[in-house]
XYZ file of C-alpha atoms in Angstrom:
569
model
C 0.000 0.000 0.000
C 1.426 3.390 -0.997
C 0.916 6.726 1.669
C -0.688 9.622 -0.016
C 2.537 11.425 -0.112
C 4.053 8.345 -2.626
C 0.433 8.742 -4.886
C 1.212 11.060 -8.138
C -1.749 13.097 -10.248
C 0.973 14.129 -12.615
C 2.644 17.255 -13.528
C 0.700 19.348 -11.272
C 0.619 17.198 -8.275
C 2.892 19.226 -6.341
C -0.192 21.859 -6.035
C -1.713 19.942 -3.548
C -0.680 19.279 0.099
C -1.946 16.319 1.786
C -3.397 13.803 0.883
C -4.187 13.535 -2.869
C -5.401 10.077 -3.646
C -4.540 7.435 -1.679
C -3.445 4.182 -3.685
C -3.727 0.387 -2.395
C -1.997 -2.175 -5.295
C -3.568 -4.896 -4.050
C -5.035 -7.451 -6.987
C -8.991 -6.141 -6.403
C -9.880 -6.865 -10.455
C -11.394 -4.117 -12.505
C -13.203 -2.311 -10.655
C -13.256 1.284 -12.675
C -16.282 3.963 -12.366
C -16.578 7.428 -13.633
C -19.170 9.927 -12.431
C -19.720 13.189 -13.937
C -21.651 16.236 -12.122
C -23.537 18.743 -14.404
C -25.610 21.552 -13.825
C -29.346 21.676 -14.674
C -30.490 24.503 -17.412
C -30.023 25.049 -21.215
C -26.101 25.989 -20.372
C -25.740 22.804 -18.124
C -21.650 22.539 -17.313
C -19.574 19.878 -15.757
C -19.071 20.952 -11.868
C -17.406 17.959 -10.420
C -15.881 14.551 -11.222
C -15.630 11.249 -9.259
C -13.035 8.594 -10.773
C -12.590 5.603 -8.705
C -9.986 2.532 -9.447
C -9.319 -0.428 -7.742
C -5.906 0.711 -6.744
C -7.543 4.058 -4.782
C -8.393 3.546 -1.065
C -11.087 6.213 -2.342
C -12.203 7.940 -5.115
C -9.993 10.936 -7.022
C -12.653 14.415 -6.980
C -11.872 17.126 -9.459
C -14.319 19.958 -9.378
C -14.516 23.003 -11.567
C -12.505 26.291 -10.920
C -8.802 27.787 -11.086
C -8.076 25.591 -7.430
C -9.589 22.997 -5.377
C -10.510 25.607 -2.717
C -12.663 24.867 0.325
C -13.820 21.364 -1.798
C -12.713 18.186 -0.349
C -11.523 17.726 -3.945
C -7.771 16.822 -5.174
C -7.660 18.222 -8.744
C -10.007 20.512 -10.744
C -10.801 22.184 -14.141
C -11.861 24.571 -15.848
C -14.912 24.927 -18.329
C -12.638 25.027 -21.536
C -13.281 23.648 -24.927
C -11.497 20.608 -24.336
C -13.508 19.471 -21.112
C -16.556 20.525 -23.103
C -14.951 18.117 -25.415
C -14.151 15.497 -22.988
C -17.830 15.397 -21.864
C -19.319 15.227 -24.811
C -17.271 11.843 -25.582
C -18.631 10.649 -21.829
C -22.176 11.592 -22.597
C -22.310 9.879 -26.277
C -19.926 6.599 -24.639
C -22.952 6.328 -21.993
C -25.602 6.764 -24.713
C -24.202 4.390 -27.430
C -20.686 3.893 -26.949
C -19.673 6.553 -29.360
C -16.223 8.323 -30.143
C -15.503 12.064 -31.184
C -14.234 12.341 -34.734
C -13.414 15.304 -37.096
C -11.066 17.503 -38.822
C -9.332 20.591 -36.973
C -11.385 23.103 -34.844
C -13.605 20.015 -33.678
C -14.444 18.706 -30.305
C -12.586 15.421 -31.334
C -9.774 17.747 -32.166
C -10.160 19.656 -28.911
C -9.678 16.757 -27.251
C -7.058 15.118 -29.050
C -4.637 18.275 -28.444
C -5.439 18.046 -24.504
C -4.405 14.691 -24.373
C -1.290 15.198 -27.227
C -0.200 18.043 -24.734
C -0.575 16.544 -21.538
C -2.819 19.091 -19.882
C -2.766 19.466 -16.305
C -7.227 18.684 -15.585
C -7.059 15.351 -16.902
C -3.711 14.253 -14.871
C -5.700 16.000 -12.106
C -9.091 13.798 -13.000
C -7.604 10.047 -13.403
C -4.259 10.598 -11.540
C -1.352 8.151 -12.251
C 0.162 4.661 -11.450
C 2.737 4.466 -8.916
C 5.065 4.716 -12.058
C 4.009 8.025 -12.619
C 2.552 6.982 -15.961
C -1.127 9.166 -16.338
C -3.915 6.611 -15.934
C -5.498 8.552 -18.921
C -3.803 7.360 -21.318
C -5.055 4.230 -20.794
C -9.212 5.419 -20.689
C -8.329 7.208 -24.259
C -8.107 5.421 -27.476
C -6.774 7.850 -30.472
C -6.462 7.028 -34.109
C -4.011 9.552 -36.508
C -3.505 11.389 -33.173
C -2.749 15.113 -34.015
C -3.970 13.961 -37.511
C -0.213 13.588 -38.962
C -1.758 11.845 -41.423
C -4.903 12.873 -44.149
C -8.387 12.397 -42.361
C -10.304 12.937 -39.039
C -8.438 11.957 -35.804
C -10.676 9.757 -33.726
C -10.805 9.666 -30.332
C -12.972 6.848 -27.595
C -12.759 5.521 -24.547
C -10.923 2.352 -24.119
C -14.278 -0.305 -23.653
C -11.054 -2.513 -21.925
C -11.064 -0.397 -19.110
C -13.748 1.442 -18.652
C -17.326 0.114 -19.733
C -20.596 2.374 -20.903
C -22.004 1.517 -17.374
C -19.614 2.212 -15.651
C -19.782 5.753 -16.618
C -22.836 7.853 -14.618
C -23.878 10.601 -15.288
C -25.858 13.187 -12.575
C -27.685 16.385 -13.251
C -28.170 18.958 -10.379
C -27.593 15.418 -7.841
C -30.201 13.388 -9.847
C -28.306 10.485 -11.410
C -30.070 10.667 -15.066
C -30.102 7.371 -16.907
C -33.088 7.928 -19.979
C -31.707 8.224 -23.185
C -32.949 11.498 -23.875
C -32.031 13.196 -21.266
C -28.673 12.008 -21.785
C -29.212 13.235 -25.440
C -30.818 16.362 -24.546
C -27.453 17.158 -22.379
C -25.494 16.225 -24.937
C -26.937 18.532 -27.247
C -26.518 21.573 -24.657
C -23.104 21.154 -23.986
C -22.471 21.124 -28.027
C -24.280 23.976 -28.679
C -21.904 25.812 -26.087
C -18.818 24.440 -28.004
C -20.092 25.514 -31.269
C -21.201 28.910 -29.727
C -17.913 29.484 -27.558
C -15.593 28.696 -30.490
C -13.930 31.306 -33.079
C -13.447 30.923 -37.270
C -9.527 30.591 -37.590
C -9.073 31.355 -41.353
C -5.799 28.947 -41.963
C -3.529 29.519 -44.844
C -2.443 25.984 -46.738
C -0.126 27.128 -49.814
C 0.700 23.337 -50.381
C -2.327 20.450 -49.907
C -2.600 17.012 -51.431
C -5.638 16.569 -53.185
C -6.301 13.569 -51.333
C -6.032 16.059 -48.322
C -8.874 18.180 -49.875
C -11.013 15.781 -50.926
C -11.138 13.880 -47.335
C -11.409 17.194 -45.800
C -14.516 18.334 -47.661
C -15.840 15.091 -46.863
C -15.533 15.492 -43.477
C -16.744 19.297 -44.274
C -19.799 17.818 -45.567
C -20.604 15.150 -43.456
C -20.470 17.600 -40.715
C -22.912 20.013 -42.364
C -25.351 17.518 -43.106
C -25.716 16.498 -39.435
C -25.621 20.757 -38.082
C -28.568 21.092 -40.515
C -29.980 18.170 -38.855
C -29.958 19.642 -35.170
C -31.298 22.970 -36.219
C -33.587 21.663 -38.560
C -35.252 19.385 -35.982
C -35.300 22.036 -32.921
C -36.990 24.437 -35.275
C -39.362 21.675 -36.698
C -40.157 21.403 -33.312
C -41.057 24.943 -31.788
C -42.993 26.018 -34.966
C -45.374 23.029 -34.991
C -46.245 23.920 -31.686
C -45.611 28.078 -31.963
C -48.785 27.708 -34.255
C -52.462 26.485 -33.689
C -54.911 26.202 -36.392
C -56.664 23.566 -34.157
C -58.517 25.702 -32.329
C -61.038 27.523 -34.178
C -61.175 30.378 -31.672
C -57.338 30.722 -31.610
C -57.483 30.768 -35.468
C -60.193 33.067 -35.824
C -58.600 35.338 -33.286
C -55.285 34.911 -35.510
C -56.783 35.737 -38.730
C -58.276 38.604 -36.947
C -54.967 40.285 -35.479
C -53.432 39.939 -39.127
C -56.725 41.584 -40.948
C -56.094 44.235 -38.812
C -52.148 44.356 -39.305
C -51.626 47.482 -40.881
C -48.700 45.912 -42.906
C -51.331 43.226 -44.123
C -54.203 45.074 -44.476
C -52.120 47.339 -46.623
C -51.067 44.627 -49.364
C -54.106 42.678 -49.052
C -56.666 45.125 -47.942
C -60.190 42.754 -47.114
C -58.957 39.682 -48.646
C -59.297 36.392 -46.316
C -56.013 34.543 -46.097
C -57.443 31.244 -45.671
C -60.570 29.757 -47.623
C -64.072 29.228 -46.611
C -62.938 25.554 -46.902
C -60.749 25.769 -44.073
C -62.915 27.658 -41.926
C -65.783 25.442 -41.955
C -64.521 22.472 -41.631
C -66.519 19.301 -39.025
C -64.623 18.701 -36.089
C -63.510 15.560 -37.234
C -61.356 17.042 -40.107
C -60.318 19.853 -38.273
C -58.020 17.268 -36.125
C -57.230 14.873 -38.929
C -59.331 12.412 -38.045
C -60.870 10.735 -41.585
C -61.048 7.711 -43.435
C -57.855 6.712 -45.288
C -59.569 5.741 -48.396
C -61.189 8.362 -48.486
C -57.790 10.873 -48.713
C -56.438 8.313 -50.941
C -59.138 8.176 -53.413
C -58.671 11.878 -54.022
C -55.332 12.317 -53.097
C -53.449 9.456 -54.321
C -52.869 7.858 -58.032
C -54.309 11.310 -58.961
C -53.086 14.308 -61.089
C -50.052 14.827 -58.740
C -49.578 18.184 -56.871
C -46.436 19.858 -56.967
C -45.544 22.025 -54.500
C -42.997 25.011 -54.094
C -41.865 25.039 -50.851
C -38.269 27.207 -49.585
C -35.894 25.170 -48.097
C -35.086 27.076 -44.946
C -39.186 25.569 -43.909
C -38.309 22.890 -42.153
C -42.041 22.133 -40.774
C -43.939 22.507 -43.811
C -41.078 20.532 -45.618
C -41.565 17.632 -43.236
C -45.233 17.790 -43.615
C -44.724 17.420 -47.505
C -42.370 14.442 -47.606
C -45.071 12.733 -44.842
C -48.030 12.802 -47.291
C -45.662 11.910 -50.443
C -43.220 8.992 -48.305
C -45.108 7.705 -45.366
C -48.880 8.593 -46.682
C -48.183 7.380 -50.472
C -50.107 10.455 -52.028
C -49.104 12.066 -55.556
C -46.889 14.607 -54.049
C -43.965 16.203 -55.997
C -41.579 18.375 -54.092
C -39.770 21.577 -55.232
C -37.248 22.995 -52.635
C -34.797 25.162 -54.999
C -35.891 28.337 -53.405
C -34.033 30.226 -51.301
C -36.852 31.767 -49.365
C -40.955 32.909 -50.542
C -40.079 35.641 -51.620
C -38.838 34.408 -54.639
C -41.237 32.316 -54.699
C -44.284 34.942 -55.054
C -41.834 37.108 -57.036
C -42.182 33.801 -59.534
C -45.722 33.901 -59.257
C -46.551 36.879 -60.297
C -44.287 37.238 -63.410
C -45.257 33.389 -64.602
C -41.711 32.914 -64.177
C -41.314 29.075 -63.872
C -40.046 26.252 -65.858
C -42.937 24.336 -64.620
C -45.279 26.438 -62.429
C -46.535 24.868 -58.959
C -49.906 23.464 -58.128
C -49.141 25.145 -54.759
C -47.258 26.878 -52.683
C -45.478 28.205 -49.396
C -45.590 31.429 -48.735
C -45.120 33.969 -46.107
C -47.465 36.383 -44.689
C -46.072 39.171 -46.351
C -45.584 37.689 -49.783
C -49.256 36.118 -49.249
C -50.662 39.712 -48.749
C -48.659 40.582 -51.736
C -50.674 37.889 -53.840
C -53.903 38.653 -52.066
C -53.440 42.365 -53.209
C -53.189 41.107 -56.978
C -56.475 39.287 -56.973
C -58.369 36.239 -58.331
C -56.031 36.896 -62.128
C -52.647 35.608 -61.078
C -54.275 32.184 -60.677
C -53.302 30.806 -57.276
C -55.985 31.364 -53.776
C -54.985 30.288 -50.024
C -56.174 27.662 -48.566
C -54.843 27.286 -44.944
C -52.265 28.464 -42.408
C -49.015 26.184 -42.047
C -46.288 26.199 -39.728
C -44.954 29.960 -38.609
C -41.397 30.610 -39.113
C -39.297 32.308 -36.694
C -37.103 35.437 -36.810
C -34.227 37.046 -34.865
C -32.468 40.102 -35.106
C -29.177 39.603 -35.212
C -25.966 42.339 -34.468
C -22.185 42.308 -34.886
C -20.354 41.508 -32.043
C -21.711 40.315 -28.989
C -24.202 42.455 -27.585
C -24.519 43.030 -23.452
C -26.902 40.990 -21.060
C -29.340 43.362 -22.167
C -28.972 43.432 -25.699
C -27.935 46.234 -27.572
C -30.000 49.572 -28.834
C -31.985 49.044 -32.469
C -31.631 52.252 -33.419
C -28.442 54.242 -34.185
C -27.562 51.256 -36.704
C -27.861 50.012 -40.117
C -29.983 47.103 -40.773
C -29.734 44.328 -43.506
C -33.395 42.635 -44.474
C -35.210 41.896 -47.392
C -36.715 44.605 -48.050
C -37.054 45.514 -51.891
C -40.029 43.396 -52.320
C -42.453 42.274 -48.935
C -41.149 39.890 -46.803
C -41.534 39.178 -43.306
C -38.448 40.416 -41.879
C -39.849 43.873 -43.138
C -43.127 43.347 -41.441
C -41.217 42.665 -38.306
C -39.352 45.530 -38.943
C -43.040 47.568 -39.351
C -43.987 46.328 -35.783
C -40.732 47.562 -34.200
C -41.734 50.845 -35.470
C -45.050 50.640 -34.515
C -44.718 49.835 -30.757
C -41.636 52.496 -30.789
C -38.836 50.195 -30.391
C -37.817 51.847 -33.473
C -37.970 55.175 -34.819
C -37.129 55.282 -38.454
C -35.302 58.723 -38.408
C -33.028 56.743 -36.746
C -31.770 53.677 -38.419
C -30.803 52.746 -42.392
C -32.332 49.942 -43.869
C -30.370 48.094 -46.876
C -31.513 45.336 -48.962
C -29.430 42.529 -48.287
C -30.124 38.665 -49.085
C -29.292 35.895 -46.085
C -26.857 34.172 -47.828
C -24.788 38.035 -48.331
C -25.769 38.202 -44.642
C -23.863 35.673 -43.498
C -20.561 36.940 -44.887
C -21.478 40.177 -44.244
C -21.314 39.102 -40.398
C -17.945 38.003 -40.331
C -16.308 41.022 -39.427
C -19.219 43.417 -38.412
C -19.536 45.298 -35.333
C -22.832 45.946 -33.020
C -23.891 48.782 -35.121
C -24.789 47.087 -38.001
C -27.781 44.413 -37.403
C -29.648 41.917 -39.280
C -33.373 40.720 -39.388
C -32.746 36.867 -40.196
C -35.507 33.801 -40.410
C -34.496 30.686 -39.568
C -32.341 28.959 -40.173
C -29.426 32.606 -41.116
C -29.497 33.830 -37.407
C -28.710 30.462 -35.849
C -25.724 30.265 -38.662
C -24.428 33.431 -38.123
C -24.368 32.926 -33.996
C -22.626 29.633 -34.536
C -20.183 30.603 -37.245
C -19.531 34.166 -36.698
C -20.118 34.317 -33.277
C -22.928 37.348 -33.519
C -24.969 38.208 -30.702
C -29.010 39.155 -30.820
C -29.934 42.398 -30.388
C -33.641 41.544 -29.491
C -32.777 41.550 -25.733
C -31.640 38.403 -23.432
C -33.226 35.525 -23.500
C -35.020 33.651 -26.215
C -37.211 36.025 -28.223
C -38.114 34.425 -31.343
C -40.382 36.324 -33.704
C -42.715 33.478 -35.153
C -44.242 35.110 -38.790
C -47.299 33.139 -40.650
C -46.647 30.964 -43.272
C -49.672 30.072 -45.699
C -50.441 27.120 -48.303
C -51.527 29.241 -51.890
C -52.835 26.614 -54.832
C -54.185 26.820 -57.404
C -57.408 27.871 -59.166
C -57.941 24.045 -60.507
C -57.403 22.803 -57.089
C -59.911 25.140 -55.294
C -62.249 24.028 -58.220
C -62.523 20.527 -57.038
C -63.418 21.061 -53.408
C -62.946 17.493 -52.352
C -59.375 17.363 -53.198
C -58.941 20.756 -51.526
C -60.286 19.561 -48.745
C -58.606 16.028 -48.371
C -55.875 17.746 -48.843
C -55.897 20.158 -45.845
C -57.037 17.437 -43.687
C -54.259 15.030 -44.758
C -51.623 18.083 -44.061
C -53.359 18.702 -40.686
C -53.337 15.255 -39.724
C -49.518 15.392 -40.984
C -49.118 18.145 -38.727
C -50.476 16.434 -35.466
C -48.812 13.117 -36.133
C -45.110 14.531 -36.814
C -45.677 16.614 -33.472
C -46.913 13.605 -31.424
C -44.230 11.593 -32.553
C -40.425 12.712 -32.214
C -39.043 10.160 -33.590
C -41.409 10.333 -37.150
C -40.036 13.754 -37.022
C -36.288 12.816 -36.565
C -37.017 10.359 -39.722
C -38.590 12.848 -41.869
C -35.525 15.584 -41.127
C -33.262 12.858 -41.675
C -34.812 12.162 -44.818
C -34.713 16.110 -45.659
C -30.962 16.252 -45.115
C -30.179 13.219 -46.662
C -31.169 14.884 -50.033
C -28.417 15.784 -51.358
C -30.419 18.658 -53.556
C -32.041 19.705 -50.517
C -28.728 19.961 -48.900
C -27.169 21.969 -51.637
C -30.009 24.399 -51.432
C -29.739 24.630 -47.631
C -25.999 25.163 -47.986
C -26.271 28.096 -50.724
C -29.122 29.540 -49.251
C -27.466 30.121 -45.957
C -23.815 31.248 -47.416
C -22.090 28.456 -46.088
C -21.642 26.905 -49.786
C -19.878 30.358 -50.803
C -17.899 30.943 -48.112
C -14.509 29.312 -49.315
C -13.158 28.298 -45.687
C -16.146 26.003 -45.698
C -15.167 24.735 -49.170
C -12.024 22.190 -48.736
C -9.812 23.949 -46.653
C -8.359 21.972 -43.362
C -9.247 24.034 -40.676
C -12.524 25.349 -41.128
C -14.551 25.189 -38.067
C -17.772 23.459 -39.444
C -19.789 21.577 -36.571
C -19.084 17.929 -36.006
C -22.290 16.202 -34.988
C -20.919 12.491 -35.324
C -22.511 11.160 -31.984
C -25.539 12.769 -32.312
């Protein structure tokens, strides 16, 4: 048996007086445990540690902070990228035995150069064998450690030595062993790593092709599963932000945009939803009708193709339901950057092949509503809102930063919604317009835009270009503290030969609203239906162009180019 004073944490063990971990080499078998302590909230953090071995009299505590303190504690830690890093591998090890990989200016990378350096917190967390060798280095597993060679490095826990249940995991004291709560923490801690960490624009003169080519897979890969996350968190709040369910809280809806100013001054007395919709028996109201009776209008039929901007990621989902899961005659056009262009489109007779329907905003629908019955195309219901932000250079106080005395970038040279949440700011006196600039600028230009801007120049984004921008060029909100999400209508326009036969207008809106209610009951149809989304590689290439990331050249190749790493999601 070895006295405290013979026990070694590593280089930093000479911090700590006393006794430090107290190490018995009798044979006891395997008999490792880890324990990790988080905090409770959206920005949950590791607090404290508890590694035990069957060579310790008694578990090794490392807690967070520059020193131990007043803890009974014999290392600690600090919240940096690489224990952000480090948990994240715990969390997805508990969940499904998963490892961190990726490319530079990843968590896997993160963690990689912590344990290539030797960093004092993790000699601190596992401590060492009486040789002195760190105990770490046997829980970690690397592969192309500080990637010497092409590719991702990879890094896991060794399943030798430490085992999935072995590992707990506690939240505010509560030991937490449910798979999505596990997930749900996971998430949360990556969103702070992705939030926390800064664009580093490196310069490679000389690169194998092989190099590039791995690299952009990896870039690739990584935004496929980023659009995932987003795309399912906003699927998510809008299904819910909006309720067309309820006839009084639609009817009360409707009635706050007839009175809109900004609405009523496109659209003047036209309804945006048809007497269809508004009259409808309970039963279809929820979604609740025969199947062959939605088939037999709705499927082996004239099929109805439907214009829909990619950044929708509730009304997509919705679409590929009733074409995938439901079987109808559905055809799916996503190559639109937002509805604006879409109702722009519209009203010129500007397409290839123009839509039986179509998703548009409430601006653009008071635009088409202004034009009349001529241009061809009537609403039929509300769909999912979409939500807004207002974004500003730099990162703004607690409080968020002044709107006025600053130049904003919208779309505003034809009607969109970020201009009609620009006309409420003004209205409630937020704003005063002697006050700001507004320039026409489109989300994609936005986004590089961003990259160097400072807090007087701001932004009015809809998902998903203010979520991009906070991630990737660390941009703060200027619409106060806190989460305060502007949620604009979104409306379903078809056309005249549609509204013409009322029973497939109807079965349709039933089969969308019974779409609606199933996808929101049922996370894990809606996880399959993003999935499917962003497993389109068109869809993906419009989501990528339409955001700026596909133009921005460090997010084109280049090693180095922080593009979130999702791997064990």
């Amino acid at each position: 048996m070895v006295s405290g004073e013979g026990f070694r944490t590593g280089p930093q063990c000479l911090r700590f007086k006393g006794i430090v971990g107290l190490i018995s080499w009798n044979n006891r078998g395997n008999m490792q445990k880890l324990e990790l302590h988080f905090s409770s909230g959206a920005n949950a953090q590791l607090r404290k540690t508890v590694f035990s071995h069957s060579s310790f009299l008694k578990p090794l505590v490392s807690v967070r902070g520059k020193s131990t303190g007043a803890a009974d504690a014999q290392g600690c830690f600090q919240w940096t990228r690489a224990v952000q890093s480090f948990s994240l591998l715990a969390l997805g090890f508990k969940i499904e035995g998963g490892a961190l990989e990726g490319a530079a200016s990843t968590p896997a990378a993160s963690l990689d150069y912590a344990i290539s350096k030797q960093t004092g917190w993790l000699a601190d967390m596992f401590g060492a064998f009486e040789s002195g060798a760190p105990i770490y280095k046997r829980i970690f597993k690397r592969s192309n450690p500080e990637r010497k060679q092409p590719g991702p490095v990879i890094v896991a826990i060794n399943e030798l030595f430490l085992s999935p249940e072995s590992v707990r995991i506690y939240v505010a004291g509560q030991e937490v062993e449910k798979a999505e709560m596990l997930q749900a923490l996971h998430a949360a801690i990556k969103l702070q790593w992705y939030a926390s960490a800064r664009i580093r624009i490196e310069n490679h003169d000389c690169r194998r092709r092989s190099d590039i080519a791995e690299s952009s897979q990896d870039n690739s890969d990584s935004i496929k599963q980023l659009f995932h996350k987003l795309l399912i968190e906003e699927c998510r709040l809008v299904l819910n932000a909006t309720d067309i369910f309820n006839s009084r809280e639609l009817r009360s809806n409707l009635a706050d945009l007839g009175s809109n100013p900004s609405v009523r001054g496109l659209s003047g007395d036209a309804q945006l939803v048809s007497p269809i919709d508004q009259r409808m028996l309970s039963s279809h109201r929820l979604g609740l009708v025969d199947e062959d009776f939605l088939r037999r209008h709705l499927a082996d039929t004239r099929p109805i193709r439907i214009a829909s901007p990619a950044p929708g990621p509730a009304a997509a989902a919705i679409f590929v339901y009733l074409r995938d899961v439901k079987g109808y005659s559905i055809e799916l056009d996503f190559c639109y950057p937002h509805a604006i262009e879409i109702a722009q489109r519209i009203i010129r007779g500007d397409f290839n092949r123009a839509p039986d329907a179509a998703v548009l905003g409430i601006a653009p629908a008071a635009q088409i509503l202004g034009i009349g019955g001529k241009i061809g195309y009537k609403p039929l219901m509300m769909l999912p809102k979409n939500s807004q932000r207002i974004i500003s250079g730099g990162r703004p106080s607690k409080r968020g930063s002044s709107l006025e005395n600053s130049d904003y970038y919208l779309l505003k040279d034809d009607p969109s919604n970020p201009m009609f949440y620009f006309d409420q700011l003004v209205r409630s006196g937020e704003v005063r317009q002697g006050k700001v600039s507004l320039q026409h600028m489109e989300p994609d230009e936005v986004f590089r835009t961003f990259k160097d801007a400072d807090r007087s120049v701001k932004a009015i984004l809809f998902f998903p270009h203010y979520h991009l921008n906070e991630l990737f060029n660390g941009t703060g909100f200027a619409d106060r503290s806190g989460d305060n999400r502007q949620f604009k209508e979104m409306f379903l326009f078809v056309q005249d030969w549609i509204m013409r036969d009322k029973m497939k207008a109807l079965c349709l809106d039933i089969a969308i609203r019974d779409a609606w209610l199933s996808i929101r009951e049922q996370p894990k149809l809606m996880n399959q239906l993003i999935g499917r989304l962003v497993g389109d590689d068109l869809y993906l290439k419009y989501m990528r162009r339409a955001s700026g990331l596909g133009s921005w050249s460090e997010l084109s190749g280049v090693r180095g180019a922080r593009i979130p790493e999702l791997t064990s999601q």
